Amino acid sequence: AAVAGGMSVLERLRARDEARVAARQQQRRQEEAAEPACTVAGFHERFGKLRAAVEQAIEGKSFAEGTTTLQEMRSLLTNSCAVLTTRDMRQTQEIIEKLHEKMCADNTTKKAFSFTRKSATPPVANTPSPTAVPQLIASPVCVGNEPETRRGYFNLSDCTLVKGVDEGESNVARYDFALDQLSGCTVCITQTFTALRLTNLTRCRVVCAPVDGSVYLEHCTECVLCLAARQIRMHHMVACDVLLFAKTNPIIENCTQLTFGPYCFDYDGKKAAFELCGFLEAENKWSCVEDFSWLHGTASPNWRARTDTPPAITAATAASLTLMSRQ
């Protein structure tokens, strides 16, 4: 019994050491994925290693490990959008989705059918389902009869949405862009549009390149928004943090619990985009908010200005933005 007990102790110690090594390796991969790749080659090198790890996890039926690594792949892709073309992002996303689908299929079919009567008590699930992996979408959807003039993201939840400059497009896309019916999404846009429309957003984080025209927002709740435009109008907004560059005075109507601060999205091409739009950061009117629902002579109770300087936001940090009231 002592020998058996001794072997049991050794096995437990060995298992603990293996778990510790695996945890360190996973932490190292997560740290690497959290850092944006400096070059396209660096991105593909990291992505290839993670892809091989997922394929190995699928083959070994290690679905929990595969799910975690898929999340790391998505994080790496999101954080590296500044150095990738839209084509690279689309192709890489297709690879991730195929791995995700294969993992879901294997996880669904791994249980063998049995005629044996089993206990009605359901088993305790310790392995996270692969379907819980947040979705990353690089390509927007075209809507309406004129898809070349209006594009956007619609009816999505818990996604990371990345929109860069498409091949063949100029730095200023001559069409409007829209975000509608999004919940729990992170949106990173480095393309400049003629107009931007944000409607029915809940608990979203949106960072966007300058808009060479107007931004219209309506029915957004508990969102963090970093926007730059010539004209900005907001209607029926509740509990949102808005970081702005505004060429003219921002206008709000039927809004409440809004916090305003200066625009702080930092990405490659920002300086050129500001010059193309004719924006000067020294002429930012982010704090000159006009509340059309408050016509009294006193300050509006529906919004307030930040007293601190918000830190720079990058594609890598957009997903971690939180409301000031929750910090």
Short mmCIF file of C-alpha atoms in Angstrom, two decimals:
data_model
loop_
_atom_site.label_atom_id
_atom_site.label_comp_id
_atom_site.label_asym_id
_atom_site.label_seq_id
_atom_site.Cartn_x
_atom_site.Cartn_y
_atom_site.Cartn_z
CA ALA A 1 0.00 0.00 0.00
CA ALA A 2 2.94 2.28 0.78
CA VAL A 3 4.46 1.60 -2.64
CA ALA A 4 1.17 2.20 -4.35
CA GLY A 5 0.72 5.33 -2.31
CA GLY A 6 4.23 6.47 -3.19
CA MET A 7 3.57 5.95 -6.89
CA SER A 8 0.37 7.94 -6.56
CA VAL A 9 2.30 10.83 -5.02
CA LEU A 10 4.89 10.71 -7.81
CA GLU A 11 2.18 10.69 -10.42
CA ARG A 12 0.50 13.68 -8.83
CA LEU A 13 3.80 15.57 -8.70
CA ARG A 14 4.49 14.73 -12.33
CA ALA A 15 1.01 15.84 -13.38
CA ARG A 16 1.42 19.08 -11.43
CA ASP A 17 4.75 19.81 -13.15
CA GLU A 18 3.25 19.10 -16.57
CA ALA A 19 0.31 21.39 -15.82
CA ARG A 20 2.69 24.13 -14.68
CA VAL A 21 4.75 23.86 -17.87
CA ALA A 22 1.59 23.88 -20.01
CA ALA A 23 0.32 26.97 -18.17
CA ARG A 24 3.60 28.80 -18.77
CA GLN A 25 3.53 27.92 -22.47
CA GLN A 26 -0.06 29.10 -22.76
CA GLN A 27 0.75 32.36 -20.96
CA ARG A 28 3.70 32.92 -23.29
CA ARG A 29 1.49 32.41 -26.35
CA GLN A 30 -1.13 34.79 -24.98
CA GLU A 31 1.49 37.46 -24.32
CA GLU A 32 2.82 37.08 -27.85
CA ALA A 33 -0.68 37.29 -29.30
CA ALA A 34 -1.44 40.41 -27.24
CA GLU A 35 1.47 42.25 -28.84
CA PRO A 36 0.78 43.56 -32.35
CA ALA A 37 3.10 42.09 -34.96
CA CYS A 38 5.57 44.70 -36.24
CA THR A 39 5.73 43.11 -39.70
CA VAL A 40 3.56 40.93 -41.89
CA ALA A 41 6.21 38.21 -41.72
CA GLY A 42 6.16 38.34 -37.92
CA PHE A 43 2.38 37.98 -37.91
CA HIS A 44 2.41 34.95 -40.22
CA GLU A 45 5.14 33.29 -38.15
CA ARG A 46 3.13 33.61 -34.93
CA PHE A 47 -0.12 32.70 -36.67
CA GLY A 48 1.42 29.56 -38.16
CA LYS A 49 2.54 28.33 -34.74
CA LEU A 50 -0.92 28.90 -33.26
CA ARG A 51 -2.56 27.19 -36.25
CA ALA A 52 -0.37 24.12 -35.77
CA ALA A 53 -1.27 24.08 -32.05
CA VAL A 54 -5.02 24.14 -32.85
CA GLU A 55 -4.69 21.34 -35.42
CA GLN A 56 -2.77 19.27 -32.88
CA ALA A 57 -5.45 19.94 -30.23
CA ILE A 58 -8.22 18.87 -32.63
CA GLU A 59 -6.35 15.67 -33.49
CA GLY A 60 -5.82 14.92 -29.81
CA LYS A 61 -9.44 15.80 -28.90
CA SER A 62 -8.14 18.54 -26.56
CA PHE A 63 -11.04 20.88 -27.23
CA ALA A 64 -10.47 23.16 -24.22
CA GLU A 65 -6.89 23.81 -25.32
CA GLY A 66 -7.98 24.26 -28.93
CA THR A 67 -10.65 26.79 -27.94
CA THR A 68 -8.13 28.82 -25.95
CA THR A 69 -5.65 28.81 -28.83
CA LEU A 70 -8.37 29.89 -31.28
CA GLN A 71 -9.02 32.87 -29.04
CA GLU A 72 -5.31 33.66 -29.15
CA MET A 73 -5.39 33.51 -32.97
CA ARG A 74 -8.31 35.92 -33.09
CA SER A 75 -6.58 38.24 -30.64
CA LEU A 76 -3.40 38.19 -32.71
CA LEU A 77 -5.35 39.00 -35.87
CA THR A 78 -7.21 41.87 -34.19
CA ASN A 79 -4.06 43.35 -32.69
CA SER A 80 -2.16 43.14 -36.00
CA CYS A 81 -4.78 44.73 -38.26
CA ALA A 82 -2.61 47.84 -38.66
CA VAL A 83 0.09 45.89 -40.58
CA LEU A 84 -2.23 43.63 -42.60
CA THR A 85 -4.15 44.29 -45.80
CA THR A 86 -7.85 43.54 -45.96
CA ARG A 87 -7.05 40.55 -48.16
CA ASP A 88 -4.65 39.17 -45.53
CA MET A 89 -7.25 39.62 -42.80
CA ARG A 90 -9.96 37.94 -44.90
CA GLN A 91 -7.78 34.93 -45.78
CA THR A 92 -6.59 34.55 -42.21
CA GLN A 93 -10.15 34.77 -40.90
CA GLU A 94 -11.20 32.00 -43.31
CA ILE A 95 -8.50 29.76 -41.83
CA ILE A 96 -9.73 30.50 -38.29
CA GLU A 97 -13.34 29.81 -39.21
CA LYS A 98 -12.47 26.48 -40.86
CA LEU A 99 -10.58 25.39 -37.75
CA HIS A 100 -13.49 26.52 -35.62
CA GLU A 101 -15.99 24.56 -37.72
CA LYS A 102 -13.82 21.43 -37.64
CA MET A 103 -13.47 21.66 -33.88
CA CYS A 104 -17.23 22.08 -33.45
CA ALA A 105 -17.91 19.10 -35.73
CA ASP A 106 -15.41 16.85 -33.95
CA ASN A 107 -16.64 17.90 -30.52
CA THR A 108 -20.23 17.15 -31.54
CA THR A 109 -19.52 13.70 -32.99
CA LYS A 110 -17.05 12.50 -30.36
CA LYS A 111 -19.82 10.90 -28.24
CA ALA A 112 -20.65 7.34 -29.33
CA PHE A 113 -24.27 6.17 -29.46
CA SER A 114 -25.21 3.57 -26.86
CA PHE A 115 -28.34 1.55 -26.14
CA THR A 116 -27.41 1.32 -22.47
CA ARG A 117 -29.75 3.14 -20.14
CA LYS A 118 -27.84 5.87 -18.37
CA SER A 119 -28.49 8.07 -15.41
CA ALA A 120 -30.70 11.09 -16.05
CA THR A 121 -28.18 13.28 -14.23
CA PRO A 122 -26.37 15.35 -16.87
CA PRO A 123 -22.56 15.29 -16.77
CA VAL A 124 -20.70 18.30 -15.49
CA ALA A 125 -19.12 20.14 -18.41
CA ASN A 126 -15.58 21.33 -17.66
CA THR A 127 -14.62 21.95 -21.28
CA PRO A 128 -15.73 25.26 -22.82
CA SER A 129 -17.65 24.84 -26.04
CA PRO A 130 -15.83 25.93 -29.20
CA THR A 131 -18.97 27.82 -30.21
CA ALA A 132 -18.24 30.26 -27.36
CA VAL A 133 -15.24 31.69 -29.23
CA PRO A 134 -15.91 35.34 -30.15
CA GLN A 135 -16.26 35.86 -33.89
CA LEU A 136 -14.00 38.19 -35.83
CA ILE A 137 -15.35 39.60 -39.08
CA ALA A 138 -13.09 41.55 -41.42
CA SER A 139 -15.42 42.18 -44.38
CA PRO A 140 -18.47 44.45 -44.00
CA VAL A 141 -21.86 43.60 -45.50
CA CYS A 142 -23.35 45.45 -48.45
CA VAL A 143 -27.01 46.43 -48.07
CA GLY A 144 -29.66 48.03 -50.23
CA ASN A 145 -29.90 48.31 -53.99
CA GLU A 146 -26.66 50.26 -54.26
CA PRO A 147 -24.03 48.29 -52.32
CA GLU A 148 -21.21 50.48 -53.55
CA THR A 149 -22.62 53.46 -51.67
CA ARG A 150 -23.63 51.95 -48.32
CA ARG A 151 -21.87 49.23 -46.38
CA GLY A 152 -21.60 48.24 -42.76
CA TYR A 153 -22.02 45.68 -39.98
CA PHE A 154 -25.52 44.67 -38.93
CA ASN A 155 -27.24 42.39 -36.37
CA LEU A 156 -24.16 40.97 -34.66
CA SER A 157 -23.27 40.11 -31.07
CA ASP A 158 -19.95 39.61 -29.27
CA CYS A 159 -17.82 40.10 -32.38
CA THR A 160 -14.57 41.85 -33.14
CA LEU A 161 -15.10 43.83 -36.35
CA VAL A 162 -12.12 45.22 -38.27
CA LYS A 163 -12.43 47.51 -41.31
CA GLY A 164 -9.26 48.70 -43.03
CA VAL A 165 -8.56 50.17 -46.45
CA ASP A 166 -9.65 47.67 -49.10
CA GLU A 167 -7.49 46.99 -52.13
CA GLY A 168 -8.24 49.46 -54.86
CA GLU A 169 -9.80 51.99 -52.48
CA SER A 170 -8.44 55.44 -51.79
CA ASN A 171 -7.71 56.64 -48.27
CA VAL A 172 -11.12 58.31 -48.31
CA ALA A 173 -13.86 55.85 -49.37
CA ARG A 174 -16.59 57.69 -51.24
CA TYR A 175 -19.47 55.92 -49.57
CA ASP A 176 -21.28 55.94 -46.23
CA PHE A 177 -20.69 53.28 -43.57
CA ALA A 178 -23.15 52.05 -40.96
CA LEU A 179 -23.19 50.10 -37.71
CA ASP A 180 -26.64 48.90 -36.64
CA GLN A 181 -28.03 46.42 -34.10
CA LEU A 182 -24.70 45.47 -32.53
CA SER A 183 -24.31 44.13 -28.99
CA GLY A 184 -21.08 43.53 -27.09
CA CYS A 185 -18.95 44.18 -30.17
CA THR A 186 -15.53 45.79 -30.62
CA VAL A 187 -15.26 47.76 -33.86
CA CYS A 188 -11.95 49.06 -35.21
CA ILE A 189 -12.11 51.16 -38.39
CA THR A 190 -9.01 52.64 -40.04
CA GLN A 191 -10.76 53.63 -43.30
CA THR A 192 -12.02 57.19 -43.76
CA PHE A 193 -15.61 57.52 -45.02
CA THR A 194 -17.78 60.37 -46.25
CA ALA A 195 -20.31 59.68 -43.48
CA LEU A 196 -20.83 57.27 -40.59
CA ARG A 197 -24.09 56.17 -38.95
CA LEU A 198 -24.25 54.33 -35.61
CA THR A 199 -27.66 53.12 -34.45
CA ASN A 200 -28.92 50.65 -31.84
CA LEU A 201 -25.59 49.76 -30.27
CA THR A 202 -25.40 48.20 -26.79
CA ARG A 203 -22.21 47.74 -24.74
CA CYS A 204 -19.99 48.24 -27.79
CA ARG A 205 -16.53 49.74 -28.20
CA VAL A 206 -16.01 51.68 -31.43
CA VAL A 207 -12.78 53.36 -32.54
CA CYS A 208 -12.79 54.99 -35.93
CA ALA A 209 -10.57 56.96 -38.29
CA PRO A 210 -11.67 60.54 -39.11
CA VAL A 211 -14.88 60.86 -41.12
CA ASP A 212 -14.78 63.41 -43.93
CA GLY A 213 -18.34 64.47 -43.27
CA SER A 214 -20.90 63.82 -40.55
CA VAL A 215 -21.43 61.16 -37.89
CA TYR A 216 -24.98 60.40 -36.76
CA LEU A 217 -25.64 58.37 -33.60
CA GLU A 218 -28.96 57.18 -32.25
CA HIS A 219 -30.12 54.73 -29.56
CA CYS A 220 -26.70 53.74 -28.24
CA THR A 221 -26.40 52.48 -24.65
CA GLU A 222 -23.35 51.86 -22.46
CA CYS A 223 -20.87 52.28 -25.31
CA VAL A 224 -17.36 53.69 -25.55
CA LEU A 225 -16.99 55.64 -28.80
CA CYS A 226 -13.87 57.28 -30.24
CA LEU A 227 -14.84 59.34 -33.31
CA ALA A 228 -13.67 62.28 -35.43
CA ALA A 229 -15.83 64.19 -37.91
CA ARG A 230 -16.88 67.57 -39.25
CA GLN A 231 -20.35 67.32 -37.73
CA ILE A 232 -21.59 65.04 -34.95
CA ARG A 233 -25.21 64.62 -33.86
CA MET A 234 -26.50 62.28 -31.15
CA HIS A 235 -30.06 61.29 -30.32
CA HIS A 236 -31.42 59.05 -27.54
CA MET A 237 -28.00 58.10 -26.18
CA VAL A 238 -27.69 56.69 -22.65
CA ALA A 239 -24.60 56.16 -20.45
CA CYS A 240 -21.93 56.45 -23.14
CA ASP A 241 -18.32 57.69 -23.11
CA VAL A 242 -17.59 59.71 -26.25
CA LEU A 243 -14.03 60.66 -27.21
CA LEU A 244 -14.26 63.19 -30.02
CA PHE A 245 -12.57 65.33 -32.56
CA ALA A 246 -15.29 67.71 -33.69
CA LYS A 247 -14.81 70.37 -36.38
CA THR A 248 -18.07 72.01 -35.27
CA ASN A 249 -19.97 71.94 -31.98
CA PRO A 250 -21.33 68.45 -31.21
CA ILE A 251 -25.12 68.33 -30.87
CA ILE A 252 -27.05 66.06 -28.51
CA GLU A 253 -30.81 65.66 -28.11
CA ASN A 254 -32.79 63.43 -25.74
CA CYS A 255 -29.57 62.06 -24.28
CA THR A 256 -28.46 61.41 -20.72
CA GLN A 257 -25.38 60.32 -18.72
CA LEU A 258 -22.90 61.17 -21.47
CA THR A 259 -19.20 61.78 -20.82
CA PHE A 260 -17.10 63.62 -23.40
CA GLY A 261 -13.34 63.67 -23.91
CA PRO A 262 -10.82 64.39 -26.68
CA TYR A 263 -10.19 61.99 -29.57
CA CYS A 264 -7.30 59.61 -28.83
CA PHE A 265 -7.31 56.81 -31.44
CA ASP A 266 -3.70 56.25 -32.51
CA TYR A 267 -3.04 54.23 -35.67
CA ASP A 268 -0.80 54.24 -38.74
CA GLY A 269 -2.16 56.79 -41.17
CA LYS A 270 -3.86 59.03 -38.62
CA LYS A 271 -1.81 62.12 -39.50
CA ALA A 272 -2.46 61.68 -43.23
CA ALA A 273 -6.19 61.15 -42.61
CA PHE A 274 -6.42 64.36 -40.55
CA GLU A 275 -4.67 66.27 -43.34
CA LEU A 276 -6.98 64.83 -46.02
CA CYS A 277 -10.04 65.88 -44.00
CA GLY A 278 -8.57 69.30 -43.21
CA PHE A 279 -8.68 68.69 -39.43
CA LEU A 280 -6.32 70.43 -37.01
CA GLU A 281 -6.11 68.80 -33.58
CA ALA A 282 -5.66 72.23 -31.99
CA GLU A 283 -9.14 73.19 -33.27
CA ASN A 284 -11.00 70.34 -31.60
CA LYS A 285 -14.43 71.41 -30.26
CA TRP A 286 -15.15 68.20 -28.36
CA SER A 287 -16.20 70.06 -25.21
CA CYS A 288 -18.45 72.64 -26.95
CA VAL A 289 -21.51 70.39 -26.69
CA GLU A 290 -24.92 71.85 -27.49
CA ASP A 291 -27.86 70.10 -25.81
CA PHE A 292 -31.03 70.81 -27.79
CA SER A 293 -33.11 69.23 -25.02
CA TRP A 294 -31.83 71.68 -22.38
CA LEU A 295 -32.84 75.22 -23.22
CA HIS A 296 -32.28 76.70 -19.76
CA GLY A 297 -29.58 79.17 -18.93
CA THR A 298 -27.68 76.70 -16.74
CA ALA A 299 -25.30 73.92 -17.72
CA SER A 300 -26.94 70.78 -19.08
CA PRO A 301 -27.15 67.87 -16.60
CA ASN A 302 -27.16 65.37 -19.47
CA TRP A 303 -23.43 65.43 -20.17
CA ARG A 304 -20.10 66.22 -18.56
CA ALA A 305 -16.54 66.76 -19.74
CA ARG A 306 -13.63 64.61 -18.64
CA THR A 307 -11.12 66.39 -16.46
CA ASP A 308 -8.27 64.01 -17.28
CA THR A 309 -6.43 63.25 -20.52
CA PRO A 310 -7.52 59.83 -21.83
CA PRO A 311 -4.69 57.46 -22.78
CA ALA A 312 -4.06 56.69 -26.44
CA ILE A 313 -6.24 53.93 -27.88
CA THR A 314 -4.81 51.45 -30.37
CA ALA A 315 -6.28 48.49 -32.23
CA ALA A 316 -4.68 46.27 -29.58
CA THR A 317 -6.32 48.07 -26.64
CA ALA A 318 -9.76 48.82 -28.10
CA ALA A 319 -11.32 45.62 -26.78
CA SER A 320 -10.34 46.48 -23.19
CA LEU A 321 -12.07 49.89 -23.11
CA THR A 322 -14.47 50.36 -20.21
CA LEU A 323 -16.92 53.08 -19.25
CA MET A 324 -15.53 55.71 -16.87
CA SER A 325 -18.30 54.87 -14.41
CA ARG A 326 -16.98 51.29 -14.22
CA GLN A 327 -13.29 52.12 -13.85
#
